[in-house]
XYZ file of C-alpha atoms in Angstrom:
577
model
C 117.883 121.878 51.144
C 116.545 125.309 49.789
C 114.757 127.251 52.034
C 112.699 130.157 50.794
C 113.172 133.197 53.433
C 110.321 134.261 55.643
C 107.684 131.016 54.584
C 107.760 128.452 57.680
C 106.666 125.111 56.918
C 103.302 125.391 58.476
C 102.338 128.113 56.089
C 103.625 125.914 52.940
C 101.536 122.908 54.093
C 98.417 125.048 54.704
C 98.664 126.508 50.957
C 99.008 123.213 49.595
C 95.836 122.082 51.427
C 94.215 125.147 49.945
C 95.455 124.337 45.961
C 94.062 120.630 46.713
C 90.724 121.323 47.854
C 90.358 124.451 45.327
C 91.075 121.361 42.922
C 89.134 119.526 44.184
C 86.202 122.284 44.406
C 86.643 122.590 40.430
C 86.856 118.500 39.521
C 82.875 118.469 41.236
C 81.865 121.498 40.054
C 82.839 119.873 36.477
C 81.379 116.441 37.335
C 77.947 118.476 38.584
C 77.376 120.201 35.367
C 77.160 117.175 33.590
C 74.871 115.217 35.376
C 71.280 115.618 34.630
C 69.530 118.117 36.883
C 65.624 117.669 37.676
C 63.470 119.781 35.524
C 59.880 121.262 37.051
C 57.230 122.554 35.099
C 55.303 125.180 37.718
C 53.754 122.363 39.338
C 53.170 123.042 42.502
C 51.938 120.330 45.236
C 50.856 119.916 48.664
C 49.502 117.179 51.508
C 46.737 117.349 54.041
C 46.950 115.985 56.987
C 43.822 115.222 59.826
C 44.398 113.625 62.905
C 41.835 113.224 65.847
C 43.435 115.256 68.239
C 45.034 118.129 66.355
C 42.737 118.454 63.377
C 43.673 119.266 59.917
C 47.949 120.350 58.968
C 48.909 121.293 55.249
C 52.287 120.577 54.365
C 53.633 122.522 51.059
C 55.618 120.464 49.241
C 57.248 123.624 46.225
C 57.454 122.328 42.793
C 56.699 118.684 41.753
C 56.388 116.849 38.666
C 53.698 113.644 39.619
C 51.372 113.529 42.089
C 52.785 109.822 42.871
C 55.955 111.508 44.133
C 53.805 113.561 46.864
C 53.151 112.165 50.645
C 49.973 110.433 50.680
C 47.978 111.626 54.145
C 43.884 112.513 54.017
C 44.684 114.484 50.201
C 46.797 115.086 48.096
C 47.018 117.833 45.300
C 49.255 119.277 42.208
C 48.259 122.426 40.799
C 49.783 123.950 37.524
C 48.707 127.571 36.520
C 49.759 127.816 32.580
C 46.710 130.022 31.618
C 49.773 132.474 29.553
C 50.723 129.044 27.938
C 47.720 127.188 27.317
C 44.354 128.749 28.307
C 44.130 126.397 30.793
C 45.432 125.659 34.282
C 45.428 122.098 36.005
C 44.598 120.886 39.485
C 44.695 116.886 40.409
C 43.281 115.832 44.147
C 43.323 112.052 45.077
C 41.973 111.406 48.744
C 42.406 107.880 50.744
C 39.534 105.642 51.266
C 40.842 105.109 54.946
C 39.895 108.076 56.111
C 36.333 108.940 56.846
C 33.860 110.571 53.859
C 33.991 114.009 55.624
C 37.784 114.387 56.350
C 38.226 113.634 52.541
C 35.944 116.032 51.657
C 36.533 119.075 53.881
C 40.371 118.352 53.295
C 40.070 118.036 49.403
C 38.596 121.881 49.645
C 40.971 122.912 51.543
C 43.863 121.784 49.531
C 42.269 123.301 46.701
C 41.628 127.132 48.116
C 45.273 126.807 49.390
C 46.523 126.383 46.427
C 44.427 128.117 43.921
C 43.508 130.775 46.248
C 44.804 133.775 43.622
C 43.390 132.277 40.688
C 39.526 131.998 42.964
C 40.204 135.521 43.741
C 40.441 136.877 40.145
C 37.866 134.463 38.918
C 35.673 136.479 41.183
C 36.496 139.675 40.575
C 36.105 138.886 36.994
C 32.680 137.324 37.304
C 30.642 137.783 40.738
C 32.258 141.391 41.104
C 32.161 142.506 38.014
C 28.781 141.788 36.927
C 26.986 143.177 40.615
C 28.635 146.280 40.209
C 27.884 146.754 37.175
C 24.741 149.267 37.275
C 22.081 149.014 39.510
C 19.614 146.732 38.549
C 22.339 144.299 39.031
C 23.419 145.280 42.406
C 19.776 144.803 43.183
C 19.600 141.198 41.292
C 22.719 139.933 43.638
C 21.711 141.079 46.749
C 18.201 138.945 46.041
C 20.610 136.329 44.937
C 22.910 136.327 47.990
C 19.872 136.522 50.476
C 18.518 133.807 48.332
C 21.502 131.371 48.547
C 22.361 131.956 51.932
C 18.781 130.801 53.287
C 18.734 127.855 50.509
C 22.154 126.227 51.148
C 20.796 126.184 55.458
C 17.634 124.578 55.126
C 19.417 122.066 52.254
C 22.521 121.346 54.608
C 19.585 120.913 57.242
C 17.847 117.964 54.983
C 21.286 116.734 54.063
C 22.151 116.414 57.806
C 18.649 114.596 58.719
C 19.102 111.966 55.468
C 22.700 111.815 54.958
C 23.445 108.378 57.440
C 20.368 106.411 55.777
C 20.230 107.847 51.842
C 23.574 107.479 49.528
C 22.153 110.845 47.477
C 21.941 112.607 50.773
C 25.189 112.041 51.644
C 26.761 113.056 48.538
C 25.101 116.200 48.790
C 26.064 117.150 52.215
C 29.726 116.330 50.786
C 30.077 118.618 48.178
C 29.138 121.311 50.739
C 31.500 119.879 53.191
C 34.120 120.489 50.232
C 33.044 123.978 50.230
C 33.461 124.505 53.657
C 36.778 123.512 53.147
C 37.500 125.361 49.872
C 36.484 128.413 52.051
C 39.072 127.670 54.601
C 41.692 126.521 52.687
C 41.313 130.073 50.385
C 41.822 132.361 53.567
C 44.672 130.370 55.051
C 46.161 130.582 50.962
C 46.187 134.589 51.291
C 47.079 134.278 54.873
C 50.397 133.003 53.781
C 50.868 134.890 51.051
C 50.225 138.201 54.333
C 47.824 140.415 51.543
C 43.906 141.680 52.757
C 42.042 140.488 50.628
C 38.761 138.566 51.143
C 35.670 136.742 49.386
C 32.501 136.858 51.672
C 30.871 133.086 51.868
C 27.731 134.523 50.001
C 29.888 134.879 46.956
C 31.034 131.618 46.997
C 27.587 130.064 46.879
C 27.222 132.067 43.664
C 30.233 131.279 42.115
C 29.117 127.838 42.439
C 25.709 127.929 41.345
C 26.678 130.612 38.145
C 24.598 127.997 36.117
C 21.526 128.075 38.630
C 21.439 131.928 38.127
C 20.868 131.846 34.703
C 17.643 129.885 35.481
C 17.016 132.233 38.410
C 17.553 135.472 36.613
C 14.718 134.353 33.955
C 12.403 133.683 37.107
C 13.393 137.036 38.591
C 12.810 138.652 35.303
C 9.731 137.656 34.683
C 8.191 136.610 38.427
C 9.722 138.300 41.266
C 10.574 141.740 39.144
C 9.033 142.259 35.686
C 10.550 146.242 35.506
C 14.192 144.762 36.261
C 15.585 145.795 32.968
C 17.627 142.377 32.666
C 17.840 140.590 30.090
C 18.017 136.569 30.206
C 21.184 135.192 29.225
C 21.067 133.186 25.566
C 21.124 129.853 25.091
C 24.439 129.375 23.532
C 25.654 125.825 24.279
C 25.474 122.803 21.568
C 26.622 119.235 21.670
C 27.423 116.814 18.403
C 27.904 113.479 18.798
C 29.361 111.057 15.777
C 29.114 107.431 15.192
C 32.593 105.824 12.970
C 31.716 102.188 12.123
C 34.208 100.410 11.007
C 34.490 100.494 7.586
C 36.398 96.974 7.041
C 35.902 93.390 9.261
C 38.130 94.080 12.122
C 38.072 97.723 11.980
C 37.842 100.179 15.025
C 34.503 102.194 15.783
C 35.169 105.418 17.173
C 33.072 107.473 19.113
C 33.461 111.447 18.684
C 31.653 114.495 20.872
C 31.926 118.047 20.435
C 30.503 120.400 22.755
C 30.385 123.793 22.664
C 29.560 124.986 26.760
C 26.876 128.010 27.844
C 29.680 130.171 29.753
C 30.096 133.949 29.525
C 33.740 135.911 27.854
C 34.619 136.622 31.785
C 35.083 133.602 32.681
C 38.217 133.171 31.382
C 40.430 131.528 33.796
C 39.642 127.937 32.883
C 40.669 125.361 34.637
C 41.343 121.131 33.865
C 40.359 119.704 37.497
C 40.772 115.943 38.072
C 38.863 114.608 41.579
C 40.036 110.799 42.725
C 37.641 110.907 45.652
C 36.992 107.831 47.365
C 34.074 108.642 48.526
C 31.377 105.914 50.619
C 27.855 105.011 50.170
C 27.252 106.990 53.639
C 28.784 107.817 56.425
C 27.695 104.511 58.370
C 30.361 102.598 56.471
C 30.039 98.734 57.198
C 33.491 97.195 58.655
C 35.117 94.357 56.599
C 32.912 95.445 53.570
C 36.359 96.181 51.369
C 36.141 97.842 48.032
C 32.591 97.623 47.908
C 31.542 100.253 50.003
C 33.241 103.035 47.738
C 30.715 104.445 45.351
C 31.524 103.989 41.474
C 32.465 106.978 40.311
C 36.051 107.850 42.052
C 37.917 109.615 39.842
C 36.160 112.824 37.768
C 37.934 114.609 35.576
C 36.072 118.064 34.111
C 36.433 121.705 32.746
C 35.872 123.673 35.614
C 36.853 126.970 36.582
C 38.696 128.593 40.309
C 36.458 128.168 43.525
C 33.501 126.245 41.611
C 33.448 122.204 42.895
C 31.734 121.239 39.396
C 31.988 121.876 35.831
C 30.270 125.443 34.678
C 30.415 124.126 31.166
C 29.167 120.888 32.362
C 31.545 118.280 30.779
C 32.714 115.201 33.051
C 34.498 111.917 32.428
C 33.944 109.883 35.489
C 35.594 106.461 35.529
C 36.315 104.166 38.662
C 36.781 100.546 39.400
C 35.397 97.849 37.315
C 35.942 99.190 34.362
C 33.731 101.926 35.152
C 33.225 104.773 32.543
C 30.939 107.071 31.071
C 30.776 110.444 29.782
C 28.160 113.585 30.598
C 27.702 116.622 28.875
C 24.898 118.625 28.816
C 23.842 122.528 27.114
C 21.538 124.744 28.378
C 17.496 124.486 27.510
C 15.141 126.884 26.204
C 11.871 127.060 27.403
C 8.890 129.470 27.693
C 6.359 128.301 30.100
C 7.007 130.239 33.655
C 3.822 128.451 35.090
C 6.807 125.447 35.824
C 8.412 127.625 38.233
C 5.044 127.641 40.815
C 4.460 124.194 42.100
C 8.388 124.613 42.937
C 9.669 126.024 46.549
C 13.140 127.486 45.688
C 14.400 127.647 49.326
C 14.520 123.970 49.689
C 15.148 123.123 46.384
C 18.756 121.745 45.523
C 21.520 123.759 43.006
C 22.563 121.531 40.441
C 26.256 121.162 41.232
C 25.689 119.079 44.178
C 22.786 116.890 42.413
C 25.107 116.654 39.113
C 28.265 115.512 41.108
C 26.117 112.881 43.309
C 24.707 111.413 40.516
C 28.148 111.198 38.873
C 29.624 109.648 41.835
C 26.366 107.263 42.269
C 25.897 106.356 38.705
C 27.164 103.469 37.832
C 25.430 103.313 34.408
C 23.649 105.905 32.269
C 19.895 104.571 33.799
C 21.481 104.833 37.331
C 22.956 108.521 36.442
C 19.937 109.486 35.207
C 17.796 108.358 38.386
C 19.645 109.573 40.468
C 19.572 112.905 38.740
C 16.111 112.755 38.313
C 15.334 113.710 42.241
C 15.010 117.287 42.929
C 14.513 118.963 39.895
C 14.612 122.544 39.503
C 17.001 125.261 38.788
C 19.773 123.608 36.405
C 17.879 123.355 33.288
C 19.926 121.254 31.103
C 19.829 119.215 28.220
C 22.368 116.229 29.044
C 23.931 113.049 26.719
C 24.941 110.256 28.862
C 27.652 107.534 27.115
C 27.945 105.175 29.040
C 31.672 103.402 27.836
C 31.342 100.199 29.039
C 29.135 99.505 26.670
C 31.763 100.755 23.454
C 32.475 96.867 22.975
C 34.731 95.434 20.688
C 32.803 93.154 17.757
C 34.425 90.559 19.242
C 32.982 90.701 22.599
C 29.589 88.397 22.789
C 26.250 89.755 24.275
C 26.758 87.448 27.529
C 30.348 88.671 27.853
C 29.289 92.280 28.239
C 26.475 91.689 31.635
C 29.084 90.015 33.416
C 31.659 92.832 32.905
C 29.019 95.400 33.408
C 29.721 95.859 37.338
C 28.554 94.880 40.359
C 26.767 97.666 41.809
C 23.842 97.760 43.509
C 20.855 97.435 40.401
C 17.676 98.148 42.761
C 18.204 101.778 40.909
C 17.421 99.673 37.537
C 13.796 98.928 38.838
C 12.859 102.497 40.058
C 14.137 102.143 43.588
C 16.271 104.386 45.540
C 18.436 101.512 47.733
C 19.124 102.753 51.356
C 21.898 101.858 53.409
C 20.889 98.947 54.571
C 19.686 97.155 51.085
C 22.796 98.398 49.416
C 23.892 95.044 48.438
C 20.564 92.687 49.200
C 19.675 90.971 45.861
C 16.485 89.792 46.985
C 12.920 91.244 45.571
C 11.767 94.644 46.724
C 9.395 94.652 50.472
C 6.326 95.801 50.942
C 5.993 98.780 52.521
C 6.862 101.538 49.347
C 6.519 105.023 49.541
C 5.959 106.357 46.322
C 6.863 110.258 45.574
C 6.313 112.291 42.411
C 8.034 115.412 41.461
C 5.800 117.705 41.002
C 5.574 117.933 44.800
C 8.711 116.248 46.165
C 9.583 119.403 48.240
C 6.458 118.214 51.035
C 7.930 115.727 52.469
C 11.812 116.237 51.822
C 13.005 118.499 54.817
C 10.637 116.505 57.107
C 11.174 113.009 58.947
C 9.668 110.762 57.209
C 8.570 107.515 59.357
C 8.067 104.392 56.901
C 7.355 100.768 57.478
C 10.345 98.335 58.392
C 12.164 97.684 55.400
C 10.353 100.567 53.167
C 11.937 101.775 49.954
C 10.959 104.499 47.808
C 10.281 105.035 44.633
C 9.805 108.414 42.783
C 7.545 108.550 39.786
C 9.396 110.335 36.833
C 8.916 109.208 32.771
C 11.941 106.696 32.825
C 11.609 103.344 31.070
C 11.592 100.609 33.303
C 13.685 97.922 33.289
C 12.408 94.187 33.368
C 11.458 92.879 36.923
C 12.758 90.163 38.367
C 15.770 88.665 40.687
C 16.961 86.600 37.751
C 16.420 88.348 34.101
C 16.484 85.604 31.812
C 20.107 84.935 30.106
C 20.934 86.047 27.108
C 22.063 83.953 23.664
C 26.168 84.342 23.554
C 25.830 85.972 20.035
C 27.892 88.792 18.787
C 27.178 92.168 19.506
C 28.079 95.201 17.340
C 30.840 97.678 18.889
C 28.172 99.933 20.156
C 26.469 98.247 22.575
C 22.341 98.280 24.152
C 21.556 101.597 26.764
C 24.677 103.384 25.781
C 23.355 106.916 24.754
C 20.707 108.082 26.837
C 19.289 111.617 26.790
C 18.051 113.945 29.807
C 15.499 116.793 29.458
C 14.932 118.706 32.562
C 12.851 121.630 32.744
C 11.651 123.286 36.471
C 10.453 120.247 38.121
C 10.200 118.009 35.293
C 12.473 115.110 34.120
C 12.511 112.935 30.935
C 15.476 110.440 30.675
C 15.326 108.005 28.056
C 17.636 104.882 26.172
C 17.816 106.440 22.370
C 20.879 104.112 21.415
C 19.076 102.359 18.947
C 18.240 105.931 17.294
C 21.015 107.333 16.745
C 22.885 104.199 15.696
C 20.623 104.331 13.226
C 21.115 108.027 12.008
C 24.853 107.909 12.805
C 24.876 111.775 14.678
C 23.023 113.009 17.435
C 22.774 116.997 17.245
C 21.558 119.797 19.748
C 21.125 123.134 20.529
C 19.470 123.572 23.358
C 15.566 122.681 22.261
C 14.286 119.782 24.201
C 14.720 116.093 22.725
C 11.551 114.513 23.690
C 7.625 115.492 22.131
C 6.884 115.929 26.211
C 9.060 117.983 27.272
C 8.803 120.173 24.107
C 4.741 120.849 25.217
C 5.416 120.855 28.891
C 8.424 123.851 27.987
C 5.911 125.567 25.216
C 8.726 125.033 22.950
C 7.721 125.305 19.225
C 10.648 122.943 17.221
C 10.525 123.408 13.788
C 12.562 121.377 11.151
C 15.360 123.646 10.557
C 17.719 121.872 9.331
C 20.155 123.562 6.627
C 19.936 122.171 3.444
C 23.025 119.046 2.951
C 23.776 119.190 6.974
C 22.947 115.785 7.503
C 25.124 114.571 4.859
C 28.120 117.254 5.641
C 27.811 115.693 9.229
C 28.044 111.988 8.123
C 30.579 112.071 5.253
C 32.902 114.911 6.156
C 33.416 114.765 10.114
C 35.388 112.059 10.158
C 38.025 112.972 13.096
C 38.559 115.472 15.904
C 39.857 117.849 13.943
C 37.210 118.002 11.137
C 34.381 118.060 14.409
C 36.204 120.953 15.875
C 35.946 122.992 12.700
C 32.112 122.325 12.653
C 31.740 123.273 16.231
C 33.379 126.075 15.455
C 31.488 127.422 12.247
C 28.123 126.351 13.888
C 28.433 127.475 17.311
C 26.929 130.695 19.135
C 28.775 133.988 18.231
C 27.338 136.742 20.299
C 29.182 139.304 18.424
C 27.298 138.539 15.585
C 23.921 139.548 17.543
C 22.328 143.051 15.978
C 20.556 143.999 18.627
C 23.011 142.969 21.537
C 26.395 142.576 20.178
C 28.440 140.607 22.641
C 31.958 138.933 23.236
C 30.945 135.351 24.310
């Protein structure tokens, strides 16, 4: 046997174990860079967690690609910021109905200031920072805004509190403020992680969130609280188009297409696709063994939004939810001259329209619910709005008969003028005596008071909405066939400062095929209510470019885009909007 000199057999076996497992090594490395690798997309996702005894956790989870892959607990979010790829970042929340309406809520804000916390921050500096330091008359304008806010969000959390366990609007409202709580909390512990000093105060919060209130406000403070200001109201630059496609041949599709073009400023560029599945309750006295019912119709929201603001600035939603709900809300901003609308109005217990727009989109189930719902409280927020309500986009197919039964199931005391409490929410049976009936032109008396009514009392709030037929059972209708757009699918809302007209014009603009605005009120009343003149300006051939040109998204988007408002174009005031 040959024997190399000076190598024992020990040392031979250990460099043969060494060759193997270097071979080994290179064999898995080969077998690893073949197999397919998970590939993320900046999506990054996180849980919240509430228990009884320790409160509220967040768990990070890094990068993601579906929400459905993330622990469930209280919420759960996904945020992508691709604003260098796209213009737009993304944010998805989806709460359990287990937990209770508050935990959902205060947890859903706090999910999203963890983990948008940088992109809040430089929305704010861009916007709320920006524009109060700008020169002095608008350092003076935000500190009568902050003081402003500040003493209107107590006394409404206040009423919320009072109304919240016996009144479904109530309730919604004092959630969307228990989401901003949390939004709050969840943006400081974001930068606490991150270990930078850097801070938004809670007054500048409240404005982010009512940026579309402060337009209204800063025309009241212009020409009420401080006529020498030097401000100048913002424009109304926002316009909507909505076309009808019938179909052309027997078995055709209809489509329905809607452009809008939003009211929001240059700075507020960091745009944001949000997407709340919310399963919000009725109220907070939930009933046990009640099931599916007791979660309100509108679950799942989906808008444009921007960082820190709980609703859409450019006020665009899709809200859908179960049985087969789904409708669509956009609205532009309305011009109006008459100031005398802003003194039967108290301010401080008025209600911003972010929370009264996102109850009545969790609320609605229809476009006459949405819009009754909407109607209470009217004041800042003055908005032109087109409800479409989808359930109604039938199929020719589909009979008359068909279409009530698949309607849902909600609650349909809000179709006869009634606001349902808690504990009619699902009683079928003929409104009771004892009514209160309210009208807006003073519906700040008796709102931040207790009220004591009569056993069984509803109310009722006067406002120029159609009624529906009364009656437990409305009589049945033939089975005939229906056309693909169906009855009370386009409604229209004019609000000016403490005034409300909501009205079904399907049958209109079936008829002209388009619906078009640009921010002059809709309805004859409204127009002498807001001292608007409107004039028949329409260009020469629009109608007819409208009907026989726009015939797909792309051909709509070109319109929007030649018609809409350019601010740099202004003489006087060139601007970048």
């Amino acid at each position: 046997m040959l024997k190399v000199v000076g190598a024992s057999w020990e040392k031979t076996r250990i460099g043969t174990y060494i060759l193997l497992g270097a071979l080994l090594l290179a064999f898995g490395a080969f077998f690893l860079s073949h197999m397919e690798r998970p590939t993320y997309s900046g999506t990054y996702c996180a849980t919240a967690y509430w228990a009884r005894n320790s409160g509220y956790r967040l768990e990070y989870w890094g990068q993601r690609n579906d929400l459905d892959q993330v622990p469930v607990g209280a919420v759960r979010a996904c945020f992508r910021d691709s604003v260098l790829e796209n213009g737009w970042s993304q944010l998805e929340l989806e709460s359990q109905s287990s937990y209770t309406d508050t935990v959902q809520a205060h947890a859903a804000g706090m999910m999203e200031g963890a983990l948008t916390w940088h992109n809040i921050y430089m929305h704010w500096s861009n916007t709320i920072d920006a524009v109060c330091s700008k020169d002095e008359e608008s350092e003076e304008f935000c500190g009568w805004l902050r003081g402003f806010f500040m003493t209107n969000v107590d006394t409404v959390k206040k009423m919320a509190d009072r109304r919240r366990k016996h009144d479904h609007y109530w309730h919604q409202v004092a959630l969307f403020y228990d989401q901003l709580d949390g939004l709050q909390t969840g943006f400081r512990r974001g930068v606490k992680r991150s270990r930078l000093e850097i801070d938004i105060p809670t007054s500048d919060f409240l404005l982010m969130n009512a940026a579309v209130d402060i337009r209204d406000l800063k025309l009241f403070y212009t020409k009420v609280v401080s006529k020498n200001s030097g401000l100048e109201p913002d424009p109304a630059k926002g316009m909507m188009l909505l076309k009808l496609l019938q179909p052309k041949v027997e078995g055709g599709v209809a489509r329905v297409l809607l452009g809008h073009a939003s009211d929001g400023s240059y700075s507020s560029m960091l745009r944001m696709v949000k997407k709340y599945t919310l399963r919000y309750h009725f109220s907070s006295d939930v009933k046990q063994n009640a099931g599916d019912r007791n979660v309100v119709p509108g679950t799942n929201i989906v808008f444009s939004g921007y960082p820190g603001v709980l609703a859409s600035l450019d006020d665009f939603y899709e809200i859908m939810g179960p049985r087969r709900h789904h409708m669509l809300a956009a609205g532009v901003k309305l011009e109006y001259d008459n100031m005398a609308l802003w003194s039967r109005i108290d301010l401080f217990r008025s209600i911003s329209l972010a929370p009264r727009v996102m109850a009545a989109n969790r609320l609605g189930y229809s476009a006459r619910a949405w819009a009754r719902y909407f109607s209470r409280n009217p004041s800042t927020g003055v908005k032109q709005w087109l409800l479409i309500d989808m359930k109604r986009f039938t199929e020719r197919n589909v009979t008359e008969g068909e279409q009530v039964v698949t309607s849902g199931e909600y609650d349909r005391s809000v179709e006869s003028n009634e606001i349902p409490t808690t504990s009619d929410q699902y009683d079928d049976e003929q409104p009771q005596s004892g009514i209160v009936t309210k009208r807006m032109d003073d519906y700040v008396d008796d709102d931040f008071e207790e009220q004591h009514h009569p056993a069984g009392g509803r109310q009722i709030r006067a406002v120029t909405l159609p009624q529906a037929t009364q009656g437990s059972n409305p009589p049945e209708s033939p089975v005939t066939p229906v056309a693909a757009f169906g009855s009370e699918m386009f409604w229209v809302v004019d609000q000016l400062p403490g005034r409300l007209h909501a009205e079904d014009v399907t049958e209109k603009i079936i008829s002209a095929g388009y619906w078009i605005t640009k921010g002059l009120p809709y309805f004859k009343e409204q127009q002498e209510l807001g001292h608007v003149r409107v004039t028949n300006t329409t260009a020469p051939g629009l109608k007819e470019k409208i009907l026989h040109n726009i015939t797909d998204l792309e051909m709509l988007a070109k319109f929007i885009r030649q018609s809409g408002y350019r601010g740099d174009l202004d003489r006087e005031q060139p601007a970048a909007y």
